[in-house]
């Protein structure tokens, strides 16, 4: 019976195990039980390990994976809520909880979890972008915009700026996207993806000279960026400047000796 097995595990788990080896050996034991289909025994090991190591993110993650694979949605939710109370800065645990709610169709609950995650991790790029993805993929562009605006203030990383720009581009707001690119490049002048997307937007708007200038500036700062050399050549080819495109590719080969 599961309870009998759990009781035996609790009584025997620490026998003959050196203190410094406990976490490693217990995790190995849990894996062994899972491999043999003894999921209740593995659950008992995780429960005991978490009593001894309540702030170990890695143990919580393994316990959560076990519940995801062999437990119920309620048992996983209970475990993850307990996990973030002990490890509030473990972003992966918050994100696991939010994703499970989202996948179950409970967008409101996922949103609530991410809101709680913000309080514990206000400068986390991962949490901000997860929240943006949730809103974007649930047809809430205004919510996504608002989140990205706050994210740029709190965690103005290259990825946050890029997601902001791509959102506006995908919504067809090209002028807004270009407006964001000016401060984005000021903050991250060597971020080649920002130069690239700026040139692509300018080209899409018919401003080919501006796109050419953007790529030239970007290549001065990121001379070994293969995608930008290719984009510069592609731009010239589209304008019928085949010889210029070929010349750019030759220069790129000389600048980037390790490129294929």
XYZ file of C-alpha atoms in Angstrom:
260
model
C 0.000 0.000 0.000
C 1.287 3.519 -0.768
C 1.133 4.711 2.851
C 3.071 1.696 4.098
C 5.741 2.237 1.455
C 5.977 5.919 2.359
C 6.319 5.107 6.062
C 9.134 2.651 5.365
C 10.925 5.195 3.180
C 10.687 7.879 5.895
C 12.143 5.524 8.510
C 14.981 4.203 6.360
C 15.944 7.097 4.125
C 18.693 8.508 6.340
C 20.268 5.208 7.410
C 23.929 4.960 6.504
C 23.962 8.231 4.561
C 26.615 10.839 5.329
C 25.199 14.300 5.927
C 27.051 15.892 3.010
C 25.817 13.150 0.637
C 22.134 13.263 1.572
C 20.796 15.405 -1.234
C 22.675 13.587 -4.000
C 21.868 10.082 -2.751
C 18.217 10.877 -2.067
C 17.749 12.267 -5.559
C 19.386 9.145 -6.993
C 17.072 6.994 -4.854
C 14.044 8.899 -6.114
C 15.142 8.346 -9.714
C 15.592 4.657 -8.992
C 12.076 4.362 -7.550
C 10.587 6.202 -10.534
C 12.397 3.864 -12.932
C 10.777 0.907 -11.153
C 7.343 2.514 -11.157
C 7.331 3.141 -7.400
C 6.003 6.671 -7.640
C 4.673 6.906 -4.066
C 8.093 5.977 -2.704
C 9.715 8.617 -4.870
C 7.142 11.144 -3.648
C 7.998 10.234 -0.046
C 11.702 10.831 -0.735
C 11.005 14.233 -2.236
C 8.765 15.171 0.684
C 11.453 14.212 3.198
C 14.209 15.923 1.207
C 12.174 19.123 1.102
C 11.797 19.064 4.867
C 15.592 18.960 5.164
C 16.356 21.258 2.206
C 13.334 23.600 1.971
C 15.259 26.340 0.154
C 16.891 24.118 -2.480
C 15.390 25.144 -5.809
C 16.718 22.033 -7.577
C 14.831 19.690 -5.215
C 11.582 21.619 -5.661
C 11.979 21.452 -9.434
C 12.497 17.692 -9.375
C 9.565 17.208 -7.034
C 7.403 19.369 -9.300
C 8.425 17.381 -12.371
C 7.477 14.215 -10.517
C 4.032 15.605 -9.696
C 3.603 16.775 -13.274
C 4.400 13.307 -14.596
C 2.840 11.115 -11.910
C 0.553 13.267 -9.799
C -2.525 15.393 -10.387
C -2.947 19.009 -11.405
C -4.048 19.795 -7.841
C -1.035 18.087 -6.257
C 1.293 19.943 -8.638
C -0.395 23.267 -7.912
C -0.143 22.692 -4.153
C 3.525 21.780 -4.388
C 4.428 24.765 -6.576
C 2.637 27.207 -4.281
C 4.619 25.819 -1.367
C 7.804 25.941 -3.445
C 7.577 29.662 -4.200
C 6.895 30.416 -0.544
C 10.322 28.947 0.269
C 12.094 30.028 -2.937
C 10.381 33.275 -4.008
C 13.277 34.264 -6.268
C 13.308 30.964 -8.175
C 11.690 32.306 -11.324
C 11.421 28.875 -12.918
C 9.007 27.723 -10.192
C 6.673 30.671 -10.750
C 6.819 30.107 -14.501
C 6.043 26.400 -14.127
C 2.941 27.255 -12.113
C 1.786 29.894 -14.581
C 2.338 27.618 -17.558
C 0.368 24.775 -16.001
C -2.596 27.083 -15.402
C -2.358 28.482 -18.926
C -2.177 25.028 -20.503
C -5.248 24.048 -18.472
C -7.103 27.001 -19.997
C -7.153 29.103 -16.826
C -5.594 32.296 -18.154
C -6.810 34.361 -15.188
C -5.028 32.053 -12.733
C -1.849 32.161 -14.825
C -2.047 35.951 -14.813
C -2.442 35.962 -11.028
C 0.617 33.757 -10.543
C 2.724 35.998 -12.768
C 1.499 39.075 -10.878
C 2.708 37.454 -7.653
C 5.979 36.577 -9.381
C 6.468 40.267 -10.280
C 6.259 41.237 -6.630
C 9.020 38.805 -5.735
C 11.106 39.413 -8.885
C 10.398 42.935 -10.135
C 13.462 43.059 -12.392
C 13.155 39.590 -13.898
C 13.294 39.548 -17.682
C 11.956 35.987 -17.700
C 8.848 36.840 -15.710
C 8.080 39.985 -17.687
C 8.411 38.208 -21.027
C 6.337 35.249 -19.852
C 3.543 37.654 -18.934
C 3.844 39.380 -22.308
C 3.646 36.029 -24.110
C 0.546 35.102 -22.138
C -1.235 38.298 -23.134
C -0.040 38.310 -26.748
C -1.104 34.743 -27.411
C -4.495 35.361 -25.820
C -5.248 38.340 -28.089
C -4.645 40.988 -25.455
C -2.230 43.352 -27.271
C -2.990 46.328 -25.029
C -2.160 44.314 -21.920
C 1.046 43.156 -23.621
C 1.934 46.751 -24.518
C 1.402 47.913 -20.955
C 3.523 45.103 -19.568
C 6.336 45.823 -22.009
C 6.242 49.509 -21.137
C 6.708 48.638 -17.464
C 9.330 46.036 -18.329
C 11.404 48.600 -20.202
C 11.462 50.726 -17.055
C 12.259 47.860 -14.675
C 14.296 45.454 -16.787
C 15.310 47.280 -19.950
C 17.253 44.397 -21.426
C 17.900 43.894 -25.121
C 15.262 41.132 -25.251
C 12.629 43.330 -23.610
C 13.245 46.102 -26.134
C 13.241 43.626 -29.021
C 9.949 42.056 -27.891
C 8.441 45.536 -27.628
C 9.486 46.407 -31.156
C 8.409 43.083 -32.637
C 4.988 43.399 -30.987
C 4.422 46.782 -32.636
C 5.687 45.473 -35.964
C 3.398 42.450 -35.816
C 0.455 44.697 -35.004
C 1.259 46.756 -38.106
C 2.333 49.812 -36.087
C 5.606 50.400 -37.922
C 6.017 54.032 -36.864
C 5.643 52.985 -33.212
C 8.207 50.243 -33.738
C 10.692 52.710 -35.220
C 9.999 55.110 -32.367
C 11.027 52.428 -29.881
C 14.169 51.578 -31.811
C 15.807 54.954 -31.149
C 16.009 54.539 -27.329
C 16.583 50.793 -27.743
C 19.721 51.329 -29.810
C 20.847 54.099 -27.505
C 20.680 51.625 -24.617
C 22.089 48.674 -26.580
C 24.179 50.009 -29.478
C 25.882 46.665 -30.161
C 22.671 44.619 -30.233
C 22.773 43.421 -33.835
C 19.180 42.156 -33.774
C 17.971 45.694 -33.096
C 19.902 47.072 -36.064
C 18.589 44.246 -38.229
C 14.934 44.682 -37.316
C 15.230 48.455 -37.790
C 16.565 47.976 -41.309
C 13.851 45.439 -42.101
C 11.113 47.802 -40.926
C 12.582 50.714 -42.887
C 12.796 48.542 -45.989
C 9.191 47.409 -45.500
C 8.161 51.070 -45.334
C 9.998 51.758 -48.606
C 12.784 53.741 -46.930
C 15.559 51.756 -48.586
C 18.248 54.419 -48.157
C 17.488 54.583 -44.432
C 17.677 50.785 -44.232
C 21.014 50.846 -46.050
C 22.337 53.439 -43.603
C 21.070 51.444 -40.597
C 22.852 48.320 -41.801
C 26.063 50.256 -42.482
C 26.030 51.651 -38.926
C 25.232 48.244 -37.499
C 28.052 46.565 -39.383
C 30.565 49.092 -38.056
C 29.572 48.113 -34.525
C 28.989 44.397 -35.171
C 31.405 43.651 -37.983
C 31.278 39.885 -37.520
C 27.492 39.621 -37.639
C 26.706 37.281 -40.541
C 22.922 37.951 -40.595
C 23.516 41.679 -41.075
C 25.949 41.144 -43.961
C 23.375 38.875 -45.588
C 20.586 41.390 -45.019
C 22.699 44.189 -46.523
C 23.397 42.059 -49.608
C 19.731 41.041 -49.844
C 18.652 44.682 -49.723
C 20.927 45.569 -52.649
C 19.771 42.537 -54.614
C 16.129 43.549 -54.179
C 17.023 46.979 -55.531
C 18.593 45.395 -58.598
C 22.128 46.171 -57.394
C 23.485 42.656 -57.909
C 27.116 43.685 -58.248
C 26.880 45.733 -55.052
C 25.300 42.774 -53.262
C 28.134 40.544 -54.461
C 30.693 43.124 -53.308
C 29.149 43.254 -49.831
C 29.310 39.478 -49.533
C 32.970 39.518 -50.556
C 33.769 42.170 -47.947
C 31.854 40.135 -45.378
C 33.935 37.057 -46.177
C 37.121 39.034 -45.679
C 35.917 40.481 -42.368
C 34.643 37.162 -41.015
C 37.303 34.593 -41.718
C 35.542 31.865 -39.738
C 32.228 32.194 -41.610
C 31.266 29.313 -43.935
